[in-house]
Amino acid sequence: MKLLCFPIFIFFFSRFQLTCSSSPFYSSHDATLCPGDQKLALLQFKNTFSTSQILYEDCNEEHKVPYPKTDSWKEDVDCCLWDGVTCEDGTGNLIGLDLSCSWLYGSIHSNSSLFNLSHFQRLNLAYNNFRESEISPKFGRFSNLTHLNLSTSSFLGNMPLDLSHLTKLVSLDLSRNYGLGLNTSVYKAFARNLTQLRELSLYFHLDLRENFGLTCSLPKSNRTTSLKYLDLSICQFTGLLPMSMGNLTQITQINIQSNNFSGKIPASILNLAKLEYLILEENDFRGQIPDAFENLSQLIYVSLGRNRLIGQLPSSIFNLTQLSKIDFSFNQLSGPFPEYASGLSKLDLTNNKLQGPIPRFIFQLENLASLMLSSDSLSGVVEIGMFSKLKNMQSLELSGNGLLSLNTSNHFNFTLPSVTYLNLSFYNIQEFPPVLKAFANIERLDLSNNKIHGLVPHWFYEIGKESLEYLILSNNYLTKIHQFPWERIGHLDFHGNLLEGKLPIPPFHATFFCVSRNKLTGEVPSSICHLEQLQVLDLSYNNLSGKIPNCLGDFSYDLSILNLRMNRFEGSIPKSFQTILRSLNLNGNQFEGSLPMSLLNCSMLEVLNVGDNKLHGRFPYWFV
Ligand SMILES: *[C@@H]1O[C@H](CO)[C@@H](O)[C@H](O)[C@H]1NC(C)=O
Ligand SMILES: *[C@@H]1O[C@H](CO)[C@@H](O)[C@H](O)[C@H]1NC(C)=O
Ligand SMILES: *[C@@H]1O[C@H](CO)[C@@H](O)[C@H](O)[C@H]1NC(C)=O
Ligand SMILES: *[C@@H]1O[C@H](CO)[C@@H](O)[C@H](O)[C@H]1NC(C)=O
Ligand SMILES: *[C@@H]1O[C@H](CO)[C@@H](O)[C@H](O)[C@H]1NC(C)=O
Ligand SMILES: *[C@@H]1O[C@H](CO)[C@@H](O)[C@H](O)[C@H]1NC(C)=O
Ligand SMILES: *[C@@H]1O[C@H](CO)[C@@H](O)[C@H](O)[C@H]1NC(C)=O
Ligand SMILES: *[C@@H]1O[C@H](CO)[C@@H](O)[C@H](O)[C@H]1NC(C)=O
Ligand SMILES: *[C@@H]1O[C@H](CO)[C@@H](O)[C@H](O)[C@H]1NC(C)=O
Ligand SMILES: *[C@@H]1O[C@H](CO)[C@@H](O)[C@H](O)[C@H]1NC(C)=O
Ligand SMILES: *[C@@H]1O[C@H](CO)[C@@H](O)[C@H](O)[C@H]1NC(C)=O
Ligand SMILES: *[C@@H]1O[C@H](CO)[C@@H](O)[C@H](O)[C@H]1NC(C)=O
């Protein structure tokens, strides 16, 4: 089956105007003219590329539409005035080149004239497509280079040892070159030689084809004590975090998320007094979180989520006055909450084993915007009214705490206008809690997997009338939904209820509509084809019957999943398919005739299930 393969990190955005009003930035270089040989080398460099509209999401700043900076490179203009070029006052030597986000498409070979330009101090080639070139060892010749940025540019292969000659480097960004590998000996040479490095970003080096034997070989000497920023996220590091981390006394940001570091979180980290961001999430850390955070007085954000940490929440962390965000989700932390905290704006303790009631201090946290306490073992009664003092509260998740009950009293005298997300799934709720009326501006509401039964009450249709976008009521015992009055609703999930009668049709801007596993009957009205933005339509496992509208194959170009499985549909399959369909499931109906050739237009199709129908002919030969 044919699949279109785009490099995953490239985004084609039609909503961006590609007619770029390129108003290149001219810096004032008084009398300096750039030396002719350097100009020539730049022009030759330019000519090794074509420019194609490669749009990276990160390049699309509102005020800065990306465009090929080399467009302004004209032979009759002083190259010091060219876009992206910086010359040295006096000599005119080229000392800076910023061609980031410039749509360059082509390879950089070792014979490139770029390497004739020896004076560079800053070189930024990020966000281009160098077509899986290797990083030439000649990059090691820019001996005065302080900043090198080759992020997100489709470089491939092993990082050359020669980069370790760049002893003046302050900032090195090689992030997001998916096929780039860094082996231990090269890494060690970096650590030995690049003593000035303040910023190192290797984020997203992935090479799954070869194991380059990466190990965490952070420097064991004191040479790199001046490192301020370390980003080794998604690098496939394994093993223990070395005690020598404690030598990084100037460090302000540590991000090693999504590796496979194991063992305990070393206590030496807790001496790094300048640390502001500590992101260790998605590793294999075990044991208890050391309760000795008192020296990290600058800490703003700590994420230890998705590890295997046990024991109690460290109360010392809750006392840090600068700390704003805590994410300890998806661990096995247990016990009660600490009794005190201040200043928090985000607290995510989802999926642990925390016990006891939600502590009082939570309701005093004026800045709290996001509280995620789903899937713990909390108990007690939640008076939603207690949240009414939290004027900044936006997201509230309390789902899946078996012993935590919601006060469903009809009498309340507050509103929670700032809350836009409420998740009360897996909560044992028997009926729509009247307190929902307090959430006047709710955008996303999840009440799935409860025991809500019967009709949807009329007052519920008034909630979030102008704001609700996301409504999940799946796996309840609802029998009837009358209307979809919400102006902005896009995502509607009602699967696994007892809905009867005709298929209700959501408003035209819906993108997701799932009523699978209900008891709906009757035909699918052709008005469903007004849903031109629909991406997912799942009507499976109902009692729907009759012919399906002919327009169902091409009413929404964005349709990616169409599931009609296990109904009583009959007649022929629509003739015209023109969508980005990935999955088409018609199994278990009474469709007749043959598969339409137009399915060939659906080049993304991965799943096609037409079994158990009355179709004739063999599985079509053209479909492989
Ligand atoms: C670059 O340097 C090489 C060898 O050093 C030389 O042959 C070539 O002509 C130079 N190219 C430019 C454009 O100066
Ligand atoms: C540079 O090297 C590449 C690859 O070896 C080759 O295809 C290209 O022709 C060379 N360019 C020049 C100007 O020599
Ligand atoms: C590197 O910088 C030093 C000191 O500023 C200077 O003397 C030298 O000429 C520079 N080298 C190059 C190749 O630009
Ligand atoms: C590491 O990479 C360098 C540079 O690409 C290469 O010369 C060296 O042989 C590699 N070493 C190992 C052990 O793979
Ligand atoms: C470290 O830098 C020096 C000076 O540039 C260089 O001679 C040496 O080979 C480098 N060491 C490594 C391991 O690359
Ligand atoms: C590298 O360049 C890109 C694009 O200009 C930028 O977003 C990124 O922050 C740069 N990296 C560093 C470390 O400055
Ligand atoms: C490394 O630490 C030792 C002992 O603290 C000190 O004498 C030496 O100067 C340091 N070296 C550097 C390069 O900072
Ligand atoms: C760096 O860390 C190692 C291991 O913890 C330690 O032995 C060494 O003394 C530390 N060096 C400095 C300068 O703190
Ligand atoms: C992570 O490392 C552990 C051993 O510490 C190993 O058992 C596990 O398979 C590794 N996981 C991945 C995803 O590499
Ligand atoms: C905090 O800093 C003080 C003073 O430097 C030191 O004595 C103490 O051991 C540190 N505590 C932790 C937990 O590192
Ligand atoms: C945290 O601060 C509170 C109030 O200032 C204080 O009572 C408590 O002892 C502190 N806890 C820790 C672990 O420092
Ligand atoms: C709301 O009701 C609670 C008790 O139910 C009461 O303590 C509180 O003062 C009331 N608030 C307002 C603003 O009326």
Coordinates of C-alpha atoms in Angstrom, one line a residue, residues 40 125 156 266 284 309 311 317 320 346 423 455 475 508 511 596:
L40 CA 33.0 35.0 -4.1
L125 CA 22.6 27.2 9.6
L156 CA 23.4 12.6 9.3
P266 CA 21.9 11.9 42.9
D284 CA 14.1 5.1 34.7
L309 CA 10.0 6.9 42.1
G311 CA 8.0 7.1 48.8
I317 CA 10.3 21.2 47.6
L320 CA 10.7 26.8 47.7
K346 CA 0.9 24.0 38.2
N423 CA -12.0 16.1 34.0
L455 CA -31.7 11.8 29.2
N475 CA -19.1 4.9 28.7
F508 CA -21.0 21.7 10.6
T511 CA -14.0 17.4 13.6
P596 CA -14.7 1.7 -6.0

